[in-house]
Amino acid sequence: MFASLALVTLAISLGFALRGAWPVLPFAGLECVGLWLAYRWLKRHEGDYECVMVDCDKVVVEIRDGGALDNREFVRPWAQVVVERGRDGRPAIFLRSHGRAVQIGKWLTDEARVQTAQRLRRQISEGRTRIQD
C-alpha cells in the first residue's frame, strides 16, 4: 500500500519536474517520508489493547502499547478506581493500590471513561460487600 502511494506521488511530481516545476520533487520526497513514518507508527500500534479482569480476589490490568506488554495485578479489596482531570482537561481513569497506579481507558471517549470507571468501581466493590455463609 505504501509503495503504491509513494510511486503515484513520485510519478506525479516527476511529471511536473519534467515540465519545469522541479521544486515539486523535494516536497514529494517529504510527503513520502511522512507517509512512511505514519505507516510505521500505525503498524507498530495495530495490536494495542487494554484488558481489565476482575477476579474474586484480584484485579489484573494488561496493557499492550507499541509492542510492550505491561501486566499489573492489584488485590481486589484494596484497589481503588480514581477519575482525575489530565493535563489536557479530560478525565483520566487510574486504578490504584498500595502506592502503585496504572492509567486505563486512554483510547475511550470522555463519556465512556466515566461509564467505565463507574462500572469498574461497582465490580470491585461487589467483592467487598459480598457476605459468604
Backbone as numpy.savetxt, mean C-alpha at the origin, in Angstrom:
# Nx Ny Nz CAx CAy CAz Cx Cy Cz
4.66 -4.82 -23.21 3.83 -3.63 -23.21 4.70 -2.38 -23.21
5.69 -2.38 -22.30 6.57 -1.22 -22.24 7.33 -1.04 -23.55
7.83 -2.12 -24.09 8.61 -2.04 -25.33 7.76 -1.48 -26.48
6.50 -1.88 -26.57 5.65 -1.36 -27.65 5.38 0.13 -27.47
5.16 0.59 -26.23 4.96 2.01 -25.99 6.22 2.81 -26.31
7.36 2.29 -25.91 8.63 2.97 -26.17 8.90 3.02 -27.68
8.61 1.93 -28.38 8.84 1.88 -29.82 7.96 2.90 -30.55
6.70 3.00 -30.16 5.79 3.96 -30.79 6.27 5.39 -30.50
6.64 5.67 -29.25 7.12 7.00 -28.88 8.37 7.37 -29.66
9.31 6.45 -29.74 10.56 6.73 -30.45 10.33 6.86 -31.96
9.42 6.07 -32.51 9.13 6.17 -33.94 8.51 7.53 -34.28
7.58 7.97 -33.47 6.95 9.28 -33.70 7.98 10.40 -33.56
8.80 10.32 -32.51 9.80 11.37 -32.30 10.86 11.36 -33.41
11.21 10.18 -33.91 12.18 10.09 -35.00 11.59 10.71 -36.28
10.29 10.51 -36.50 9.62 11.14 -37.65 9.68 12.66 -37.57
9.45 13.20 -36.39 9.55 14.66 -36.22 11.00 15.12 -36.37
11.95 14.34 -35.87 13.37 14.72 -35.95 13.82 14.75 -37.41
13.35 13.81 -38.22 13.72 13.79 -39.63 13.14 14.99 -40.39
12.08 15.59 -39.87 11.48 16.76 -40.50 12.06 18.07 -39.95
13.09 17.93 -39.07 13.77 19.12 -38.58 13.48 19.50 -37.15
12.58 18.78 -36.50 12.26 19.08 -35.10 13.06 18.16 -34.19
14.38 18.23 -34.29 15.24 17.32 -33.53 15.15 17.50 -32.01
14.75 18.67 -31.43 14.64 18.76 -29.97 13.60 17.82 -29.37
12.77 17.21 -30.22 11.77 16.26 -29.72 12.43 14.99 -29.19
13.57 14.59 -29.75 14.23 13.33 -29.36 14.59 13.25 -27.88
15.23 14.25 -27.27 15.54 14.13 -25.84 14.29 14.00 -24.98
13.22 14.72 -25.35 11.99 14.62 -24.56 11.33 13.25 -24.72
11.45 12.68 -25.90 10.93 11.31 -26.11 11.73 10.32 -25.27
13.04 10.54 -25.20 13.87 9.69 -24.35 13.48 9.82 -22.89
13.24 11.03 -22.43 12.80 11.24 -21.05 11.44 10.58 -20.79
10.57 10.65 -21.78 9.27 9.99 -21.64 9.45 8.48 -21.49
10.33 7.91 -22.29 10.59 6.46 -22.20 11.17 6.09 -20.84
12.09 6.90 -20.33 12.66 6.65 -19.00 11.57 6.73 -17.94
10.69 7.74 -18.04 9.58 7.87 -17.09 8.64 6.67 -17.14
8.33 6.21 -18.35 7.48 5.02 -18.49 8.15 3.79 -17.89
9.45 3.66 -18.13 10.18 2.50 -17.60 10.19 2.53 -16.07
10.41 3.71 -15.46 10.40 3.81 -14.00 9.02 3.49 -13.43
7.98 3.99 -14.08 6.62 3.69 -13.63 6.32 2.20 -13.74
6.74 1.59 -14.82 6.53 0.15 -15.02 7.26 -0.64 -13.94
8.50 -0.28 -13.63 9.26 -0.97 -12.58 8.57 -0.84 -11.23
8.08 0.37 -10.91 7.43 0.59 -9.64 6.15 -0.25 -9.54
5.35 -0.25 -10.60 4.11 -1.04 -10.60 4.41 -2.54 -10.49
5.42 -3.00 -11.20 5.78 -4.42 -11.15 6.24 -4.82 -9.74
6.97 -3.93 -9.09 7.47 -4.23 -7.75 6.34 -4.30 -6.73
5.30 -3.50 -6.91 4.22 -3.43 -5.93 2.96 -4.16 -6.35
3.01 -4.99 -7.39 1.79 -5.65 -7.87 1.23 -6.66 -6.88
2.05 -7.23 -6.03 1.57 -8.24 -5.09 1.43 -7.73 -3.67
1.40 -6.41 -3.47 1.30 -5.85 -2.13 -0.06 -6.18 -1.52
-0.06 -6.43 -0.22 -1.32 -6.68 0.49 -1.13 -6.48 1.98
-2.24 -6.37 2.68 -2.28 -6.34 4.14 -3.32 -7.36 4.57
-2.98 -8.15 5.57 -3.91 -9.15 6.07 -3.90 -9.09 7.60
-5.08 -8.92 8.20 -5.21 -8.90 9.64 -6.08 -10.09 10.03
-5.51 -10.97 10.86 -6.23 -12.16 11.31 -6.42 -12.09 12.82
-7.68 -12.15 13.26 -8.00 -12.13 14.68 -8.32 -13.55 15.10
-7.51 -14.08 16.00 -7.66 -15.45 16.48 -8.15 -15.42 17.93
-8.28 -16.56 18.53 -8.77 -16.63 19.92 -7.90 -15.81 20.88
-6.59 -15.94 20.77 -5.72 -15.28 21.74 -4.68 -14.35 21.11
-4.75 -14.15 19.81 -3.76 -13.28 19.17 -4.34 -12.58 17.95
-3.67 -11.50 17.57 -3.99 -10.76 16.36 -2.72 -10.75 15.53
-2.80 -11.26 14.31 -1.63 -11.35 13.43 -1.83 -10.38 12.27
-0.82 -9.56 12.03 -0.84 -8.61 10.92 0.28 -9.01 9.97
-0.08 -9.24 8.72 0.89 -9.60 7.69 0.81 -8.55 6.58
1.95 -7.91 6.32 2.00 -6.85 5.31 3.10 -7.16 4.32
2.75 -7.17 3.04 3.74 -7.30 1.98 3.76 -5.99 1.21
4.92 -5.35 1.20 5.06 -4.05 0.56 6.37 -4.04 -0.22
6.25 -4.03 -1.53 7.44 -3.97 -2.38 8.34 -5.19 -2.27
7.78 -6.33 -2.02 8.58 -7.55 -1.91 9.00 -7.88 -0.49
8.93 -6.93 0.43 9.29 -7.17 1.83 8.05 -7.66 2.59
8.21 -8.75 3.33 7.11 -9.32 4.10 7.34 -9.04 5.57
6.33 -8.46 6.22 6.42 -8.09 7.63 5.28 -8.78 8.38
5.62 -9.61 9.34 4.65 -10.29 10.18 4.74 -9.74 11.59
3.61 -9.33 12.14 3.56 -8.85 13.52 2.46 -9.62 14.24
2.75 -10.00 15.46 1.78 -10.74 16.26 1.56 -10.00 17.57
0.29 -9.80 17.93 -0.07 -9.10 19.15 -0.95 -10.01 20.00
-0.82 -9.90 21.32 -1.69 -10.64 22.22 -3.06 -9.96 22.21
-4.08 -10.73 21.90 -5.41 -10.15 21.65 -5.96 -9.31 22.81
-5.89 -9.78 24.06 -6.46 -8.95 25.14 -5.76 -7.60 25.34
-4.53 -7.49 24.87 -3.77 -6.25 25.06 -3.73 -5.38 23.80
-4.22 -5.87 22.72 -4.16 -5.12 21.46 -5.16 -3.97 21.47
-4.72 -2.83 20.95 -5.57 -1.65 20.86 -5.59 -1.16 19.42
-6.76 -0.76 18.96 -6.90 -0.15 17.64 -7.05 1.35 17.85
-6.13 2.10 17.26 -6.11 3.55 17.44 -6.20 4.22 16.07
-7.07 5.21 15.96 -7.18 6.01 14.74 -6.64 7.40 15.05
-5.64 7.80 14.30 -5.02 9.11 14.48 -5.02 9.84 13.14
-4.86 11.13 13.20 -4.71 11.91 11.98 -3.25 11.84 11.56
-3.02 11.50 10.32 -1.67 11.44 9.79 -1.14 12.82 9.45
0.06 12.86 8.94 0.66 14.14 8.54 -0.15 14.84 7.46
-0.81 14.04 6.63 -1.60 14.62 5.55 -3.03 14.96 5.98
-3.35 14.77 7.26 -4.68 15.11 7.78 -5.70 14.00 7.62
-5.31 12.90 7.01 -6.22 11.77 6.80 -6.12 10.81 7.98
-7.19 10.07 8.28 -7.12 9.11 9.39 -6.17 7.96 9.07
-5.43 7.53 10.08 -4.52 6.39 9.95 -4.84 5.41 11.08
-4.89 4.12 10.75 -5.20 3.08 11.73 -3.90 2.46 12.21
-3.77 2.36 13.54 -2.62 1.70 14.14 -3.11 0.61 15.06
-2.45 -0.53 15.03 -2.69 -1.61 15.97 -1.50 -1.58 16.93
-1.78 -1.41 18.24 -0.72 -1.22 19.23 -0.85 -2.21 20.37
0.31 -2.55 20.93 0.37 -3.36 22.13 1.80 -3.39 22.64
1.95 -3.17 23.95 3.26 -3.28 24.61 4.35 -2.45 23.93
4.05 -1.23 23.56 5.04 -0.35 22.97 5.35 -0.59 21.51
4.69 -1.57 20.91 4.87 -1.83 19.47 3.62 -1.39 18.74
3.81 -0.92 17.52 2.67 -0.47 16.72 2.92 -0.78 15.25
1.83 -1.00 14.53 1.91 -1.20 13.09 0.73 -0.48 12.45
0.99 0.21 11.34 -0.07 0.91 10.63 -0.71 -0.05 9.64
-2.03 -0.03 9.60 -2.76 -0.89 8.67 -3.76 -0.03 7.89
-4.19 -0.54 6.76 -5.22 0.11 5.96 -4.75 1.30 5.16
-3.48 1.32 4.79 -2.99 2.51 4.09 -3.52 2.62 2.66
-4.09 1.56 2.11 -4.64 1.63 0.75 -6.15 1.84 0.75
-6.74 2.00 1.92 -8.18 2.20 2.02 -8.55 3.67 1.93
-9.79 3.92 1.58 -10.31 5.29 1.61 -10.50 5.71 3.07
-10.71 6.99 3.30 -10.88 7.48 4.66 -12.07 6.83 5.35
-13.18 6.75 4.62 -14.40 6.13 5.19 -14.16 4.65 5.49
-13.50 3.95 4.59 -13.23 2.52 4.81 -12.27 2.32 5.98
-11.35 3.24 6.20 -10.44 3.13 7.35 -11.20 3.21 8.66
-12.12 4.16 8.75 -12.90 4.31 9.97 -13.76 3.07 10.20
-14.40 2.56 9.16 -15.22 1.35 9.28 -14.37 0.15 9.67
-13.18 0.03 9.08 -12.29 -1.08 9.40 -11.84 -1.00 10.84
-11.52 0.17 11.32 -11.10 0.35 12.71 -12.22 -0.06 13.67
-13.46 0.35 13.36 -14.60 -0.01 14.21 -14.81 -1.52 14.23
-14.74 -2.14 13.05 -14.95 -3.59 12.96 -13.84 -4.35 13.69
-12.60 -3.88 13.54 -11.47 -4.53 14.20 -11.56 -4.37 15.72
-11.95 -3.19 16.19 -12.15 -2.99 17.63 -13.20 -3.96 18.17
-14.28 -4.10 17.43 -15.37 -4.99 17.85 -14.89 -6.44 17.92
-14.15 -6.87 16.91 -13.67 -8.25 16.89 -12.67 -8.52 18.02
-11.82 -7.56 18.30 -10.84 -7.74 19.37 -11.52 -7.72 20.73
-12.49 -6.82 20.92 -13.14 -6.71 22.23 -14.07 -7.89 22.50
-14.60 -8.52 21.48 -15.46 -9.70 21.71 -14.71 -10.79 22.44
-13.45 -10.92 22.19 -12.64 -11.91 22.89 -12.44 -11.55 24.34
-12.46 -10.24 24.68 -12.26 -9.80 26.06 -13.53 -10.00 26.88
-14.71 -9.84 26.26 -15.95 -9.89 27.04 -16.59 -11.27 27.02
-16.09 -12.17 26.23 -16.67 -13.51 26.15 -16.35 -14.28 27.43
-17.37 -14.84 28.04 -17.20 -15.57 29.30 -17.26 -17.07 28.99
-16.26 -17.78 29.48 -16.20 -19.23 29.29 -16.86 -19.91 30.47
-17.68 -20.92 30.23 -18.34 -21.69 31.32 -17.45 -22.81 31.80
